[in-house]
Amino acid sequence: MRIKNVVIAGGGTAGWMAAAALSKLLGKNLTITLVESDEIATVGVGEATIPTLLTFHQLLGIKEAEFMAATQATFKLGIDFQHWLNPSTSYIHSFGSVGRECWAAGFQHFWRRGLDLGIDDDYGQYCLELEAAKANKFAHLKQTTLRYAYHLDATLYARYLRKFSEKLGVKRVEGKIVEVKTDLNNGHIQSLLLASGQQIEGDFFIDCTGFASLLIEKTLHTGYEDWSHCLPCDSAVAVQTQSTQEAIPYTRAIAHAAGWQWRIPLQSRVGNGLVYCSRYCPDDEAKRSLLANVEGEAISDPRLIKFRTGQRKQHWNKNCVALGLAAGFIEPLESTSIHLIQRGILRLLQLFPEADINVQDADEYNVQTKMEMESIRDFIILHYHLNQRDGDPFWRYLRNMDIPPSLVRRINLFQQSGRFFHQGDELFGEYSWAQVMLGQGIKPKGYHPIVDLMTATELQTFLHNIRNPIKRTIDVMPSHHDYIQRYCKSADH
Ligand code: FAD
């Protein structure tokens, strides 16, 4: 039987991203219905993104300036990790490439030998995006392309995508799902029963009901792989504040005694939150700590969110794919959740069943998604595990806990020789891993012998010739704020 009717349960970021992409890319052949409940709020956070979102928008034909104005968006060049190694250090993980590499060795090898020669520049000083972030500058450049992402208002983004999807024929049904009906023979989902009595039938269902995971878990009992032993944060408190300064082009992730705080600058306001482990910090204390550490007056009530880090044992089960929080959750330290939604949607489109759902498609979807999530998990653990913060039991636990062997291997290799190898199509590449490993205090013992093909003077010239054009480019770039005013100023701002 041909798949004709697709039903999306849930209208948060995941639901509307799925609706937008399916209607744009497969819409002519499908009837798409999205069910969401006005009674049940979306999670209301999820406002920092990574550069892959630009690809998603290009696929959909979304116009950047219009989207940014509609969602109060600002540009994001990376994340500033404050006090993660210890309370007196900070580093930026930027989205850009760093320096220049050769076929055998990444730039960190050249930089590392520079240290031996007394050139003590930070690794990040060889990255245009990182230096632009520090200088609070942004522009779409003619001579080179900056790698950037956005900070956006999650509610406005869902609204924007809703408009986009409805224009392409997506039918929105408002109502609370009270029951999910399944076929007694094969266990596939048949329909959603709403509180109004209305029944929404479908051939294929996408579970975007957030942490409620009504279809994939409450109905199909798919099971969950729990990662909280190595990512123990299980709570967040979030609050919005008025801006007290012009928006900066990066996210702040500030380490706290039992977690970390985010600051996400939008055009009109700032999104703040504290992610923490309730074993080491009661909810009341977290709330107090967050409110004591925001800049600007709160414009929303602090909201408590509970979560369990991990993923569904199957992301695609029977005739249901879970996206967003229904599929699993890795805390937002590297802003990867929206990216995972987008990857899930594109993977689903690539494996979209022609007629009957076959188990091979689902298996492939599950294998790819799990690998992707596990490599992101390892990258997040890296930030925590390599801390040297004294005194806090939370950070001591993270330092001493067992970590996945895949991560141990990577840390040891980098520590010894500065080497890193990208695997498959994992999200974070060598520049990202190198920035975080160096930022978290690893100084590789050695470097690749190919670097010694340069004399000391040649290496100095090589490094100088990378740094100087970066400085010159940044000198002539406008401030981030000025650029936004010209390019994509929001009407409400
Ligand atoms: P939700 O937003 O919770 O939406 C669920 C939808 O399901 C709603 O429309 C609701 O009405 C509907 N629903 C639920 N039950 C029913 C029912 N019975 N009947 C009808 N409808 C129902 N991601 C990032 O990429 N960057 C970040 O910076 C980031 N920060 C985060 C910070 C925190 C603290 C958390 C918890 C998450 C963060 N995320 C971040 C993740 C991001 O918020 C989510 O991936 C994203 O918002 C998608 O959520 P969702 O659509 O899956 O769920």
Coordinates of C-alpha atoms and ligand atoms in Angstrom, one line a residue:
M1 CA 0.0 0.0 0.0
R2 CA 1.4 3.4 -1.0
I3 CA 2.2 5.8 1.9
K4 CA -0.2 8.7 1.3
N5 CA -1.2 10.1 4.7
V6 CA 1.4 11.3 7.0
V7 CA 0.4 12.4 10.5
I8 CA 2.7 14.5 12.6
A9 CA 1.9 14.5 16.3
G10 CA 3.1 17.7 18.0
G11 CA 3.8 21.2 16.8
G12 CA 7.0 22.3 18.5
T13 CA 10.2 22.9 16.6
A14 CA 10.4 19.2 15.6
G15 CA 6.8 19.0 14.4
W16 CA 6.9 22.1 12.3
M17 CA 10.4 21.4 10.9
A18 CA 9.1 18.0 9.8
A19 CA 5.9 19.5 8.3
A20 CA 7.9 22.2 6.4
A21 CA 10.4 19.8 4.9
L22 CA 7.9 17.0 4.0
S23 CA 5.5 19.4 2.4
K24 CA 8.2 21.2 0.5
L25 CA 10.1 18.1 -0.7
L26 CA 7.4 15.4 -0.9
G27 CA 4.3 17.4 -0.6
K28 CA 2.7 16.7 -4.0
N29 CA 2.5 13.0 -3.2
L30 CA 1.4 13.2 0.4
T31 CA -1.4 14.4 2.6
I32 CA 0.2 15.9 5.7
T33 CA -1.7 16.5 8.9
L34 CA -0.1 18.0 12.0
V35 CA -1.9 17.7 15.4
E36 CA -1.0 20.0 18.2
S37 CA -2.6 21.0 21.4
D38 CA -3.0 24.6 22.6
E39 CA -3.4 23.2 26.1
I40 CA 0.1 21.6 26.1
A41 CA 2.9 24.0 25.8
T42 CA 6.0 23.4 23.7
V43 CA 9.3 23.1 25.7
G44 CA 9.9 26.7 24.8
V45 CA 13.7 26.5 24.7
G46 CA 16.0 25.4 21.9
E47 CA 17.2 28.8 20.7
A48 CA 20.9 28.2 19.7
T49 CA 21.7 26.4 16.5
I50 CA 24.7 25.2 14.5
P51 CA 25.7 25.9 10.9
T52 CA 23.9 22.9 9.4
L53 CA 20.6 24.8 9.8
L54 CA 21.6 26.9 6.8
T55 CA 21.6 23.8 4.6
F56 CA 18.2 22.9 5.9
H57 CA 16.9 26.4 5.1
Q58 CA 18.5 26.3 1.6
L59 CA 16.7 23.1 0.9
L60 CA 13.5 24.7 1.9
G61 CA 14.2 27.9 0.0
I62 CA 13.9 30.0 3.1
K63 CA 15.1 33.6 2.7
E64 CA 17.6 34.3 5.4
A65 CA 17.0 38.0 6.2
E66 CA 13.2 37.4 6.2
F67 CA 13.5 34.4 8.5
M68 CA 15.9 36.3 10.8
A69 CA 13.6 39.3 11.1
A70 CA 10.6 37.0 11.8
T71 CA 12.4 35.1 14.6
Q72 CA 14.4 37.9 16.3
A73 CA 17.5 36.0 15.2
T74 CA 21.1 37.0 15.6
F75 CA 24.2 35.4 14.2
K76 CA 26.2 32.8 16.1
L77 CA 29.9 32.1 15.4
G78 CA 30.5 29.7 18.2
I79 CA 30.2 29.1 22.0
D80 CA 32.2 30.7 24.7
F81 CA 33.0 28.1 27.4
Q82 CA 33.7 30.0 30.5
H83 CA 35.3 28.4 33.6
W84 CA 35.0 24.8 32.2
L85 CA 38.6 23.9 32.7
N86 CA 38.9 25.9 35.9
P87 CA 37.3 29.1 37.3
S88 CA 39.9 31.3 35.7
T89 CA 40.0 30.1 32.1
S90 CA 37.7 30.4 29.1
Y91 CA 37.9 29.3 25.5
I92 CA 35.7 29.6 22.4
H93 CA 34.6 26.7 20.3
S94 CA 34.0 28.4 17.0
F95 CA 32.4 27.0 13.9
G96 CA 35.2 28.0 11.6
S97 CA 38.3 26.2 10.3
V98 CA 41.5 27.0 12.1
G99 CA 44.8 27.8 10.3
R100 CA 45.9 25.7 7.4
E101 CA 46.4 22.0 7.4
C102 CA 48.3 19.6 5.2
W103 CA 47.3 16.2 4.0
A104 CA 49.2 14.5 6.8
A105 CA 48.6 16.7 9.8
G106 CA 46.0 19.1 11.1
F107 CA 46.9 22.7 11.9
Q108 CA 47.3 21.9 15.6
H109 CA 50.6 20.2 14.7
F110 CA 52.0 23.4 13.2
W111 CA 50.6 25.5 16.1
R112 CA 52.1 23.0 18.6
R113 CA 55.6 23.3 17.2
G114 CA 55.1 27.1 17.2
L115 CA 54.8 26.8 21.0
D116 CA 58.2 25.1 21.2
L117 CA 59.6 28.0 19.2
G118 CA 58.1 30.5 21.7
I119 CA 55.1 31.6 19.5
D120 CA 52.5 31.4 22.2
D121 CA 49.4 32.5 20.3
D122 CA 46.2 30.7 21.2
Y123 CA 45.1 28.1 18.7
G124 CA 41.9 30.0 18.2
Q125 CA 43.8 33.1 17.1
Y126 CA 44.2 31.4 13.7
C127 CA 40.4 31.2 13.2
L128 CA 38.6 34.0 11.5
E129 CA 35.2 33.1 13.0
L130 CA 36.6 33.0 16.5
E131 CA 38.4 36.3 16.2
A132 CA 35.3 37.9 14.7
A133 CA 33.3 36.6 17.7
K134 CA 35.8 38.1 20.2
A135 CA 35.7 41.4 18.3
N136 CA 31.9 41.3 18.3
K137 CA 31.8 41.6 14.5
F138 CA 29.9 40.0 11.7
A139 CA 29.3 40.3 7.9
H140 CA 28.7 38.2 4.9
L141 CA 32.1 38.5 3.3
K142 CA 32.9 38.6 -0.4
Q143 CA 36.4 37.1 -0.2
T144 CA 35.6 34.3 2.2
T145 CA 32.6 32.6 3.8
L146 CA 32.1 32.7 7.5
R147 CA 30.7 29.5 9.1
Y148 CA 27.9 30.6 11.3
A149 CA 24.5 29.6 12.7
Y150 CA 21.7 31.5 14.5
H151 CA 20.2 32.3 17.8
L152 CA 16.5 32.4 17.3
D153 CA 13.2 32.6 19.3
A154 CA 11.9 29.0 19.4
T155 CA 8.2 30.0 19.5
L156 CA 8.6 32.4 16.6
Y157 CA 10.5 29.8 14.6
A158 CA 7.7 27.3 15.0
R159 CA 5.2 30.0 14.0
Y160 CA 7.3 30.9 11.0
L161 CA 7.5 27.3 9.9
R162 CA 3.8 26.8 10.5
K163 CA 3.0 29.6 8.1
F164 CA 5.5 28.2 5.6
S165 CA 4.0 24.6 5.9
E166 CA 0.3 25.7 5.7
K167 CA 1.0 27.6 2.5
L168 CA 2.2 24.3 1.1
G169 CA -0.9 22.5 2.1
V170 CA -0.2 21.0 5.6
K171 CA -3.4 20.6 7.5
R172 CA -3.2 21.7 11.1
V173 CA -5.6 20.1 13.6
E174 CA -5.8 21.6 17.1
G175 CA -6.6 19.1 19.8
K176 CA -5.4 17.0 22.6
I177 CA -4.4 13.4 21.7
V178 CA -6.1 11.1 24.3
E179 CA -5.5 7.8 22.7
V180 CA -3.3 6.2 20.0
K181 CA -5.0 3.3 18.2
T182 CA -3.0 0.4 16.8
D183 CA -3.6 -2.4 14.4
L184 CA -4.1 -5.6 16.5
N185 CA -2.4 -7.7 13.8
N186 CA 0.9 -5.9 13.3
G187 CA 1.0 -3.3 16.1
H188 CA 1.3 -0.4 13.6
I189 CA -0.3 2.9 14.6
Q190 CA -3.6 3.5 12.8
S191 CA -5.0 6.7 14.2
L192 CA -4.9 9.4 16.9
L193 CA -8.0 9.9 18.9
L194 CA -8.5 13.5 20.0
A195 CA -10.4 14.7 23.1
S196 CA -13.0 16.2 20.8
G197 CA -13.7 12.7 19.5
Q198 CA -12.1 13.4 16.2
Q199 CA -10.0 10.6 14.8
I200 CA -6.9 11.3 12.7
E201 CA -6.0 8.3 10.5
G202 CA -2.6 7.9 8.8
D203 CA -0.3 5.5 7.0
F204 CA 2.8 6.9 8.6
F205 CA 3.2 8.8 11.9
I206 CA 5.9 11.1 13.1
D207 CA 6.1 11.5 16.9
C208 CA 7.0 15.0 17.8
T209 CA 5.2 15.1 21.1
G210 CA 8.3 16.1 23.0
F211 CA 9.2 14.4 26.3
A212 CA 5.7 13.0 26.4
S213 CA 6.7 10.6 23.5
L214 CA 3.1 9.5 23.1
L215 CA 3.5 7.3 20.1
I216 CA 7.0 5.9 20.1
E217 CA 7.1 5.1 23.9
K218 CA 3.7 5.3 25.5
T219 CA 2.1 3.3 22.6
L220 CA 4.9 1.3 21.0
H221 CA 7.0 0.8 24.2
T222 CA 10.2 1.2 22.2
G223 CA 12.5 1.5 25.3
Y224 CA 15.2 4.0 26.1
E225 CA 18.9 3.8 26.4
D226 CA 19.9 5.9 29.4
W227 CA 23.2 7.8 29.3
S228 CA 22.9 9.6 32.6
H229 CA 25.8 7.8 34.2
C230 CA 28.2 9.8 31.9
L231 CA 26.0 12.9 31.4
P232 CA 24.4 13.2 34.8
C233 CA 22.6 16.6 34.4
D234 CA 18.9 15.9 34.5
S235 CA 17.2 19.3 35.0
A236 CA 17.2 22.8 33.6
V237 CA 15.6 26.1 34.7
A238 CA 15.0 28.7 32.0
V239 CA 14.2 32.4 32.1
Q240 CA 14.1 35.2 29.5
T241 CA 15.5 38.6 30.3
Q242 CA 15.7 42.0 28.8
S243 CA 18.8 42.8 26.8
T244 CA 21.2 45.0 28.6
Q245 CA 23.7 45.3 25.8
E246 CA 23.9 44.8 22.0
A247 CA 23.7 41.1 21.1
I248 CA 27.0 39.4 20.8
P249 CA 27.6 36.8 18.0
Y250 CA 28.1 33.8 20.2
T251 CA 26.5 31.7 22.9
R252 CA 27.8 31.7 26.4
A253 CA 28.1 28.5 28.4
I254 CA 29.3 29.3 31.9
A255 CA 30.3 26.5 34.3
H256 CA 28.5 26.5 37.7
A257 CA 29.1 24.4 40.8
A258 CA 26.6 21.7 39.6
G259 CA 26.1 22.4 35.9
W260 CA 26.3 25.3 33.5
Q261 CA 24.4 28.4 32.5
W262 CA 23.5 29.4 28.9
R263 CA 23.1 32.9 27.6
I264 CA 21.6 33.2 24.2
P265 CA 21.3 36.8 22.8
L266 CA 18.4 37.5 20.5
Q267 CA 17.6 40.9 18.9
S268 CA 15.0 41.7 21.5
R269 CA 15.9 39.7 24.6
V270 CA 18.2 37.1 26.1
G271 CA 17.4 33.5 26.7
N272 CA 19.0 32.1 29.9
G273 CA 19.0 28.8 31.6
L274 CA 20.9 26.7 34.0
V275 CA 21.4 23.0 33.2
Y276 CA 22.2 21.1 36.4
C277 CA 22.3 17.8 38.1
S278 CA 19.6 17.5 40.8
R279 CA 21.8 15.1 42.8
Y280 CA 24.1 18.0 43.5
C281 CA 21.8 21.0 43.4
P282 CA 18.1 21.1 44.5
D283 CA 15.7 22.8 42.2
D284 CA 15.1 25.9 44.4
E285 CA 18.8 26.5 44.7
A286 CA 19.2 26.2 40.9
K287 CA 16.4 28.8 40.4
R288 CA 18.0 31.2 42.8
S289 CA 21.4 30.7 41.3
L290 CA 20.1 31.4 37.8
L291 CA 18.2 34.5 38.8
A292 CA 21.3 35.8 40.7
N293 CA 23.4 35.3 37.6
V294 CA 21.4 36.9 34.8
E295 CA 22.0 40.3 33.4
G296 CA 18.8 42.3 32.9
E297 CA 15.3 42.1 34.3
A298 CA 13.4 38.8 34.0
I299 CA 10.5 39.0 31.5
S300 CA 9.2 35.5 32.0
D301 CA 8.7 33.2 35.0
P302 CA 11.6 30.7 35.6
R303 CA 10.5 27.4 34.2
L304 CA 11.7 24.0 35.4
I305 CA 12.4 21.3 32.8
K306 CA 13.3 17.7 33.8
F307 CA 15.0 15.3 31.4
R308 CA 16.9 12.1 31.1
T309 CA 19.8 12.0 28.7
G310 CA 19.8 9.2 26.2
Q311 CA 18.0 7.9 23.2
R312 CA 15.2 5.6 22.1
K313 CA 16.3 2.1 21.4
Q314 CA 14.7 2.5 18.0
H315 CA 14.1 5.9 16.5
W316 CA 12.0 4.3 13.8
N317 CA 9.7 1.6 15.1
K318 CA 6.9 0.1 12.9
N319 CA 5.2 2.9 11.1
C320 CA 6.5 5.6 13.4
V321 CA 9.6 7.8 13.5
A322 CA 10.3 9.9 16.5
L323 CA 11.9 13.3 16.1
G324 CA 13.1 15.9 18.6
L325 CA 12.7 15.3 22.3
A326 CA 10.5 12.3 21.7
A327 CA 13.5 10.6 20.1
G328 CA 16.0 11.3 22.9
F329 CA 17.9 14.1 24.4
I330 CA 21.5 15.2 24.8
E331 CA 21.8 18.4 26.8
P332 CA 22.2 21.6 24.8
L333 CA 25.9 22.3 25.5
E334 CA 26.7 22.2 21.8
S335 CA 23.2 23.1 20.5
T336 CA 22.8 19.8 18.7
S337 CA 19.1 19.0 19.2
I338 CA 17.7 21.0 16.3
H339 CA 20.5 19.7 14.2
L340 CA 19.4 16.1 15.1
I341 CA 15.8 16.9 14.2
Q342 CA 17.0 18.2 10.8
R343 CA 19.2 15.1 10.3
G344 CA 16.3 12.8 11.2
I345 CA 14.0 14.5 8.7
L346 CA 16.5 14.4 5.9
R347 CA 17.3 10.7 6.7
L348 CA 13.6 9.9 6.7
L349 CA 13.2 11.6 3.3
Q350 CA 16.1 9.6 2.0
L351 CA 14.6 6.3 3.3
F352 CA 11.0 7.3 2.8
P353 CA 9.0 4.1 2.1
E354 CA 7.6 3.8 -1.4
A355 CA 4.8 1.5 -0.4
D356 CA 4.8 -0.9 2.5
I357 CA 7.2 -0.1 5.3
N358 CA 10.1 -2.5 5.3
V359 CA 12.3 -3.4 8.2
Q360 CA 15.5 -2.7 6.2
D361 CA 14.7 1.0 5.8
A362 CA 13.9 1.3 9.5
D363 CA 17.1 -0.6 10.5
E364 CA 19.2 1.6 8.4
Y365 CA 17.6 4.7 9.8
N366 CA 18.2 3.4 13.3
V367 CA 21.8 2.4 12.8
Q368 CA 22.7 5.8 11.3
T369 CA 20.9 7.8 13.9
K370 CA 22.4 5.9 16.8
M371 CA 25.9 6.4 15.5
E372 CA 25.3 10.1 15.1
M373 CA 24.0 10.5 18.6
E374 CA 26.7 8.5 20.1
S375 CA 29.5 10.6 18.6
I376 CA 27.7 13.8 19.8
R377 CA 27.4 12.2 23.2
D378 CA 31.2 11.5 23.3
F379 CA 31.9 15.1 22.3
I380 CA 29.7 16.5 25.1
I381 CA 31.3 14.2 27.7
L382 CA 34.7 15.5 26.6
H383 CA 33.9 19.0 27.9
Y384 CA 32.9 17.7 31.3
H385 CA 35.4 15.0 31.8
L386 CA 38.5 17.0 31.2
N387 CA 37.8 19.6 33.9
Q388 CA 40.3 20.6 36.6
R389 CA 37.8 22.4 38.8
D390 CA 38.6 21.9 42.5
G391 CA 36.0 21.5 45.3
D392 CA 32.7 20.8 43.5
P393 CA 31.6 17.2 44.0
F394 CA 29.7 17.4 40.7
W395 CA 32.9 18.2 38.7
R396 CA 34.9 15.6 40.7
Y397 CA 32.4 12.9 39.7
L398 CA 32.7 13.9 36.0
R399 CA 36.5 13.8 36.2
N400 CA 36.6 10.4 37.7
M401 CA 33.7 8.6 36.0
D402 CA 34.1 5.9 33.4
I403 CA 33.8 7.3 29.9
P404 CA 33.1 5.4 26.6
P405 CA 36.2 3.6 25.3
S406 CA 35.8 5.4 21.9
L407 CA 36.4 8.7 23.8
V408 CA 39.3 7.4 25.9
R409 CA 41.0 6.4 22.6
R410 CA 40.6 9.8 21.1
I411 CA 41.8 11.7 24.1
N412 CA 44.9 9.5 24.5
L413 CA 45.8 9.8 20.8
F414 CA 45.5 13.6 20.9
Q415 CA 47.4 13.9 24.2
Q416 CA 50.2 11.9 22.8
S417 CA 50.6 13.2 19.3
G418 CA 48.0 15.9 18.5
R419 CA 46.3 13.5 16.1
F420 CA 42.6 13.3 15.5
F421 CA 40.7 11.3 12.9
H422 CA 37.2 12.1 11.8
Q423 CA 35.0 9.1 11.5
G424 CA 32.2 8.5 8.9
D425 CA 29.9 11.4 8.7
E426 CA 30.0 12.4 12.4
L427 CA 29.0 15.9 13.1
F428 CA 32.0 17.4 14.8
G429 CA 35.3 17.5 12.9
E430 CA 38.9 18.0 13.8
Y431 CA 38.8 21.7 14.4
S432 CA 36.0 21.3 16.9
W433 CA 37.6 18.5 18.7
A434 CA 41.0 20.2 18.7
Q435 CA 39.4 23.5 20.0
V436 CA 37.7 21.7 22.9
M437 CA 40.6 19.4 23.8
L438 CA 43.0 22.3 23.9
G439 CA 40.5 24.4 25.7
Q440 CA 40.1 21.7 28.3
G441 CA 43.7 21.7 29.0
I442 CA 45.3 19.0 26.8
K443 CA 48.7 20.0 25.4
P444 CA 49.8 17.4 22.9
K445 CA 53.2 16.0 23.8
G446 CA 54.3 15.9 20.2
Y447 CA 53.5 16.9 16.7
H448 CA 53.7 15.2 13.3
P449 CA 57.2 15.0 11.9
I450 CA 56.1 16.6 8.6
V451 CA 56.0 19.9 10.4
D452 CA 59.8 19.8 10.8
L453 CA 60.1 20.0 7.0
M454 CA 59.8 23.7 7.6
T455 CA 62.6 25.6 9.2
A456 CA 61.8 27.7 12.3
T457 CA 61.8 30.8 10.1
E458 CA 59.5 29.3 7.6
L459 CA 57.1 28.2 10.3
Q460 CA 57.1 31.7 11.8
T461 CA 56.3 33.1 8.3
F462 CA 53.6 30.5 7.7
L463 CA 51.9 31.3 11.0
H464 CA 52.2 35.0 10.5
N465 CA 50.7 34.7 7.0
I466 CA 47.6 33.1 8.5
R467 CA 47.1 35.5 11.4
N468 CA 47.7 38.8 9.5
P469 CA 44.9 38.4 7.0
I470 CA 42.5 37.5 9.8
K471 CA 43.4 40.7 11.6
R472 CA 42.9 42.8 8.5
T473 CA 39.6 41.2 7.6
I474 CA 38.2 41.8 11.1
D475 CA 39.4 45.4 11.1
V476 CA 37.0 46.2 8.3
M477 CA 34.0 44.2 9.4
P478 CA 31.0 46.0 10.9
S479 CA 29.8 45.3 14.4
H480 CA 27.4 42.4 14.8
H481 CA 24.7 44.8 16.0
D482 CA 25.2 47.3 13.1
Y483 CA 25.1 44.4 10.6
I484 CA 21.8 43.1 12.0
Q485 CA 20.3 46.6 12.0
R486 CA 21.0 46.8 8.2
Y487 CA 20.4 43.2 7.2
C488 CA 17.5 41.7 9.2
K489 CA 16.2 44.0 11.8
S490 CA 13.1 42.6 13.4
A491 CA 10.0 44.8 13.3
D492 CA 9.3 44.4 17.0
H493 CA 12.8 45.4 17.9
Ligands
FAD1 P1 8.1 20.3 22.2 O1 8.6 21.7 22.0 O2 7.9 19.9 23.7 O3 6.7 20.1 21.4 C1 5.9 19.1 21.7 C2 4.6 19.3 21.0 O4 3.8 18.2 21.2 C3 3.8 20.5 21.4 O5 3.2 21.1 20.3 C4 2.6 19.9 22.2 O6 1.5 20.7 22.2 C5 2.5 18.6 21.5 N1 1.8 17.6 22.4 C6 2.3 16.9 23.4 N2 1.4 16.1 23.9 C7 0.3 16.2 23.2 C8 -1.0 15.7 23.2 N3 -1.4 14.8 24.1 N4 -1.9 16.0 22.2 C9 -1.6 16.9 21.3 N5 -0.4 17.5 21.2 C10 0.5 17.2 22.1 N6 18.1 22.5 21.1 C11 19.0 23.1 20.3 O7 19.2 22.8 19.2 N7 19.6 24.2 20.8 C12 19.4 24.6 22.1 O8 20.0 25.7 22.5 C13 18.6 23.9 22.9 N8 18.4 24.2 24.2 C14 17.7 23.4 25.0 C15 17.6 23.6 26.4 C16 16.9 22.8 27.2 C17 16.8 23.0 28.7 C18 16.1 21.7 26.6 C19 15.3 20.8 27.5 C20 16.2 21.5 25.3 C21 17.0 22.3 24.5 N9 17.1 22.1 23.1 C22 17.9 22.8 22.4 C23 16.3 21.0 22.5 C24 15.1 21.7 21.8 O9 14.4 22.5 22.7 C25 14.2 20.7 21.1 O10 14.9 19.8 20.4 C26 13.2 21.3 20.2 O11 12.6 22.4 20.9 C27 12.2 20.4 19.8 O12 11.2 20.1 20.7 P2 10.0 19.2 20.3 O13 9.3 19.8 19.2 O14 10.5 17.8 20.2 O15 9.1 19.2 21.6

